[in-house]
Tab-separated table of C-alpha atoms and ligand atoms in Angstrom:
chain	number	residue	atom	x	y	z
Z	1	UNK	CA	0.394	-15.715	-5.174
Z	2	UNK	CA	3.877	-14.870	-3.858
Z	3	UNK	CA	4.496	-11.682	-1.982
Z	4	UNK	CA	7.985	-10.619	-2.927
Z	5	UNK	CA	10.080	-9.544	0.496
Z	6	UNK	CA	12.447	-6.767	0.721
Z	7	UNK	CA	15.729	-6.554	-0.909
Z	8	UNK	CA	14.062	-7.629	-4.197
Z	9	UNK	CA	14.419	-4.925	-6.632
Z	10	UNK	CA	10.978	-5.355	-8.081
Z	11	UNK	CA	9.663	-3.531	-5.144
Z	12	UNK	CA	11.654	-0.057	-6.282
Z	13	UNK	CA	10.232	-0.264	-9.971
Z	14	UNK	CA	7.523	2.324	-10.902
Z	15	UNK	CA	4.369	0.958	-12.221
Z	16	UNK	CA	2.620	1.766	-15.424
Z	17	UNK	CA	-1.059	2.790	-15.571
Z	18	UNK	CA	-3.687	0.008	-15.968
Z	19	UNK	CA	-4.948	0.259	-19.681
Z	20	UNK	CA	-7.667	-2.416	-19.795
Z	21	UNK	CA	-10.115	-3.803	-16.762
Z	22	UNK	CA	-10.776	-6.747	-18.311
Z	23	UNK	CA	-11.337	-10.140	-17.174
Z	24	UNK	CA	-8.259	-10.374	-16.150
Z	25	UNK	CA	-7.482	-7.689	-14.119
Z	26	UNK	CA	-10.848	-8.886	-12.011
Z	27	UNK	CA	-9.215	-11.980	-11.523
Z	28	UNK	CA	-5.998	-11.005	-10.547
Z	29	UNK	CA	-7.894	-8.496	-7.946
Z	30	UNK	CA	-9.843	-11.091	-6.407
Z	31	UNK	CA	-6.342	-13.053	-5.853
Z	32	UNK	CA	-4.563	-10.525	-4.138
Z	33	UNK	CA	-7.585	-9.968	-1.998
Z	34	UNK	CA	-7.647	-13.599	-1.259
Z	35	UNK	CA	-3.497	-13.567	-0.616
Z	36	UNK	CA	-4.045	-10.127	1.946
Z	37	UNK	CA	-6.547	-12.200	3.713
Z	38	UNK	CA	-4.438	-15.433	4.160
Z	39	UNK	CA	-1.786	-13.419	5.809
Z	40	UNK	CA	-4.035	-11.079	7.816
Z	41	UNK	CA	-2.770	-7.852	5.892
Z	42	UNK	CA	-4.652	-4.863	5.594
Z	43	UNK	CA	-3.418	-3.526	1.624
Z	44	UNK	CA	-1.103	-4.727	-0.449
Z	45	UNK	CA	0.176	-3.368	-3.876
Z	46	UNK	CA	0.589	-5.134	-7.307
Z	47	UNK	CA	4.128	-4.469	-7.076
Z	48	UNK	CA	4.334	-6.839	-4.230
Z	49	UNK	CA	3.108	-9.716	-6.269
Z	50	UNK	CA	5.358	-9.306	-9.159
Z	51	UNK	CA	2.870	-7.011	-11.288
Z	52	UNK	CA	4.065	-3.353	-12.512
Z	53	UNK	CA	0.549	-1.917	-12.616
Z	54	UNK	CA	-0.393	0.834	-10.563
Z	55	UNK	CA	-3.745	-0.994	-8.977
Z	56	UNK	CA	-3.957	-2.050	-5.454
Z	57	UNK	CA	-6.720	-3.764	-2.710
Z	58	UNK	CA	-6.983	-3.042	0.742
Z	59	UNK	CA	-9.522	-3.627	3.390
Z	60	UNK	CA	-12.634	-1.636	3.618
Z	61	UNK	CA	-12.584	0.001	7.009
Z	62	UNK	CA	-15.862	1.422	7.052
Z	63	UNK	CA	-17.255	-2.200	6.968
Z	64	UNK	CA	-17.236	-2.898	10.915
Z	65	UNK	CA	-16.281	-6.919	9.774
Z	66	UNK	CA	-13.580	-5.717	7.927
Z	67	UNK	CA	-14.611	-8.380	5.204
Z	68	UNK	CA	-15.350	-6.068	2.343
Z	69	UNK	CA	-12.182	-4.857	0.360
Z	70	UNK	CA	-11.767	-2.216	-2.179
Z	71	UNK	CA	-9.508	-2.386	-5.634
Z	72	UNK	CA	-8.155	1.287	-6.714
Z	73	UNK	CA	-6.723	1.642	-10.185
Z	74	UNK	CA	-4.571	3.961	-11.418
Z	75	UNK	CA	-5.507	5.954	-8.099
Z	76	UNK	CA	-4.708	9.680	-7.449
Z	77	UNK	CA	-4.267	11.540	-5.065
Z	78	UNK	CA	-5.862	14.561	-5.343
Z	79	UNK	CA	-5.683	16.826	-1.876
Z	80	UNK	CA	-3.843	16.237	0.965
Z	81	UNK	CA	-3.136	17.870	4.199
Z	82	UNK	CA	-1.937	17.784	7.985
Z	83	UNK	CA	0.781	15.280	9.290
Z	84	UNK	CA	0.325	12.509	11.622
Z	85	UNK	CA	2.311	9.976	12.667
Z	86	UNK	CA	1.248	6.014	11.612
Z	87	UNK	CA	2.936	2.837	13.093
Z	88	UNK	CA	3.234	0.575	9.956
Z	89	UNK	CA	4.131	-2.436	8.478
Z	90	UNK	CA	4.192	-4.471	5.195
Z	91	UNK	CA	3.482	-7.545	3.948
Z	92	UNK	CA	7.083	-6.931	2.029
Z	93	UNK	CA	9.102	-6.032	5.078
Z	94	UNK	CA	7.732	-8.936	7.344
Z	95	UNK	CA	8.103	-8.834	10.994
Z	96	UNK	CA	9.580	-4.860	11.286
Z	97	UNK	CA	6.943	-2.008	12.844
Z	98	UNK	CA	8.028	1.916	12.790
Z	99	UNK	CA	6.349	5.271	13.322
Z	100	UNK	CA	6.178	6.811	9.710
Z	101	UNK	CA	4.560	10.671	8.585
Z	102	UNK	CA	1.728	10.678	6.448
Z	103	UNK	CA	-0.915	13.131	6.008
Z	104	UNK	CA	-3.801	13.511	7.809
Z	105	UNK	CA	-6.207	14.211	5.086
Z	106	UNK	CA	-6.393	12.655	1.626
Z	107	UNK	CA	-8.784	12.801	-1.469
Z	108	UNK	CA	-8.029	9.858	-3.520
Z	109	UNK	CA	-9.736	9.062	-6.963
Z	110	UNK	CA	-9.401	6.064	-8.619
Z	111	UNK	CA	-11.459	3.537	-10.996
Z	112	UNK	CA	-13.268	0.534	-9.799
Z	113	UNK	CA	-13.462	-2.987	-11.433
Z	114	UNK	CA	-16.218	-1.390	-13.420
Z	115	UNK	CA	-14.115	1.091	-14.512
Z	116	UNK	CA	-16.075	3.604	-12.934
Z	117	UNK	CA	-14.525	6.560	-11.007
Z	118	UNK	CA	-14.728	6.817	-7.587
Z	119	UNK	CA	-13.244	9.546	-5.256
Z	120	UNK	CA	-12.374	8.586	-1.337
Z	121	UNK	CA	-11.998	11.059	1.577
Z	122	UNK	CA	-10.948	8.173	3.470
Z	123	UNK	CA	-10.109	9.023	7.327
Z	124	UNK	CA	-7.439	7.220	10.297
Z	125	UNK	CA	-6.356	4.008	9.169
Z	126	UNK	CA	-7.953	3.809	5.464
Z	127	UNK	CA	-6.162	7.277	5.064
Z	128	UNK	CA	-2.759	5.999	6.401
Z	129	UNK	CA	-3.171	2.745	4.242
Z	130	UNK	CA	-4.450	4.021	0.940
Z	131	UNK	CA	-1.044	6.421	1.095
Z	132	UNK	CA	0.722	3.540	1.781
Z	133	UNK	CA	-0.473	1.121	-0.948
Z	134	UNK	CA	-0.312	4.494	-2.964
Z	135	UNK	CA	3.269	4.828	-2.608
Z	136	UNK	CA	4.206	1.202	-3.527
Z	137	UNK	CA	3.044	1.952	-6.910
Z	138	UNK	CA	5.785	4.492	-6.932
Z	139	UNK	CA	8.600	2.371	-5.680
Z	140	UNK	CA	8.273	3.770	-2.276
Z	141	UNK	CA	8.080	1.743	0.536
Z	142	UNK	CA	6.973	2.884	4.168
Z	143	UNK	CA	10.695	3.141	5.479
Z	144	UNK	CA	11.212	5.888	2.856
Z	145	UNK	CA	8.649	8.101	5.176
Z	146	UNK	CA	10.778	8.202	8.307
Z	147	UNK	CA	13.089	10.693	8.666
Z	148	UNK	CA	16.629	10.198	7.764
Z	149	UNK	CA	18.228	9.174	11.156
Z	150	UNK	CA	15.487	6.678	11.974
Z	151	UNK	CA	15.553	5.294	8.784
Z	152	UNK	CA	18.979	4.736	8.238
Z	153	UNK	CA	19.001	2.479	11.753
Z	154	UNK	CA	15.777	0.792	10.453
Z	155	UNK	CA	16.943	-0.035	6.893
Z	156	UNK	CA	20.945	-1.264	8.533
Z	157	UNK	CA	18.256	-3.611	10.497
Z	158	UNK	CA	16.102	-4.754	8.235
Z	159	UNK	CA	19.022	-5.388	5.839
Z	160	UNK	CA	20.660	-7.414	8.283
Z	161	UNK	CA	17.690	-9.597	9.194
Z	162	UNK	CA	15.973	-10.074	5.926
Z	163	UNK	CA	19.008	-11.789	3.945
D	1	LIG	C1	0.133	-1.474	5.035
D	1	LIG	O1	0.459	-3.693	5.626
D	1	LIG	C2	-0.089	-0.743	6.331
D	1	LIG	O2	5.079	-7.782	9.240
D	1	LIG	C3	-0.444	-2.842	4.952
D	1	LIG	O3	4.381	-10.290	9.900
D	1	LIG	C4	0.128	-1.362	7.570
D	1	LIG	O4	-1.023	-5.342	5.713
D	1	LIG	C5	-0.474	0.557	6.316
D	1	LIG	C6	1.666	-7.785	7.996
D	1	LIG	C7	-0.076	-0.668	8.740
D	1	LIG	C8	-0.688	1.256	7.486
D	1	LIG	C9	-0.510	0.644	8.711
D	1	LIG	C10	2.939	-7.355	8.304
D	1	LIG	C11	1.304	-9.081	8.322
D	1	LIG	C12	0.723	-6.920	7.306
D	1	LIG	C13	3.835	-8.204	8.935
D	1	LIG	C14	0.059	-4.937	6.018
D	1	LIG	C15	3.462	-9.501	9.262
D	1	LIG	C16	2.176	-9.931	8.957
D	1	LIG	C17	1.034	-5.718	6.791
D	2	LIG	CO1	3.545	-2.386	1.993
């Protein structure tokens, strides 16, 4: 699979709920976990592989390997609360690092790839990246979380840099 990079415009679209987890949508899964691992990511979003689905996969933190990874579909968040502040990536803006808010506290639900609900209270970095991931489904990417000075000197570089 090909992770699209930042400018392309497929990365501001909104995605559309996932109707069916079929066959399919396993498969697809088990790719994008497979494409996170080759590049030593952490989460990435259908979005970034050309799919408008609101779905994504991420690494499960509260495996000490970090080998297992978790699919959410159609996720939502549910609570939230506190700010901190989280120095991120992504796998669509390669090479650039910033300090972005996020909250603290989440409660995500989502369905599994049995279609079965499942509800997260995830904590530090599964927090921080399950927001993130969450937001790419939206069109939202990380920079969009800084506040407006920072991010205007961090888009005018990335814009620069990733021609
Ligand atoms: C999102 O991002 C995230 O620039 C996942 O050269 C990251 O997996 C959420 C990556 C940090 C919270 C904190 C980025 C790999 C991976 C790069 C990623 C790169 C190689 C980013
Ligand atoms: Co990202």
């Amino acid at each position: 699979m090909e992770i699209k990079i930042y400018p392309d415009p497929i990365l501001l679209e909104n995605c559309n709920d996932v109707v069916n987890i079929d066959e399919d949508l396993v498969s697809t899964a088990k790719e994008m976990i497979d494409t996170m691992k080759s590049v030593e990511g952490i989460g990435l979003a259908a979005p970034q592989v050309g799919i408008l689905q609101r779905f994504f996969v991420c690494i499960d933190f509260s495996d000490e390997n970090r080998e297992e990874s978790l699919v959410l579909i159609n996720p939502q968040i549910t609570k939230k609360e506190g700010r901190i502040e989280s120095k991120e990536g992504c796998l669509s803006i390669p090479g650039f690092y910033e300090y972005v808010y996020r909250y603290e506290n989440i409660e995500i639900k989502a369905l599994d790839l049995d279609g079965k609900e499942v509800v997260y209270n995830p904590q530090g970095l599964q927090s921080v990246v399950f927001q993130h991931e969450y937001d790419h489904l939206d069109g939202i990417l990380f920079p969009d979380r800084m506040s407006q000075i920072k991010k205007d000197i961090f888009m005018k570089k990335i814009k620069r840099e990733l021609k």
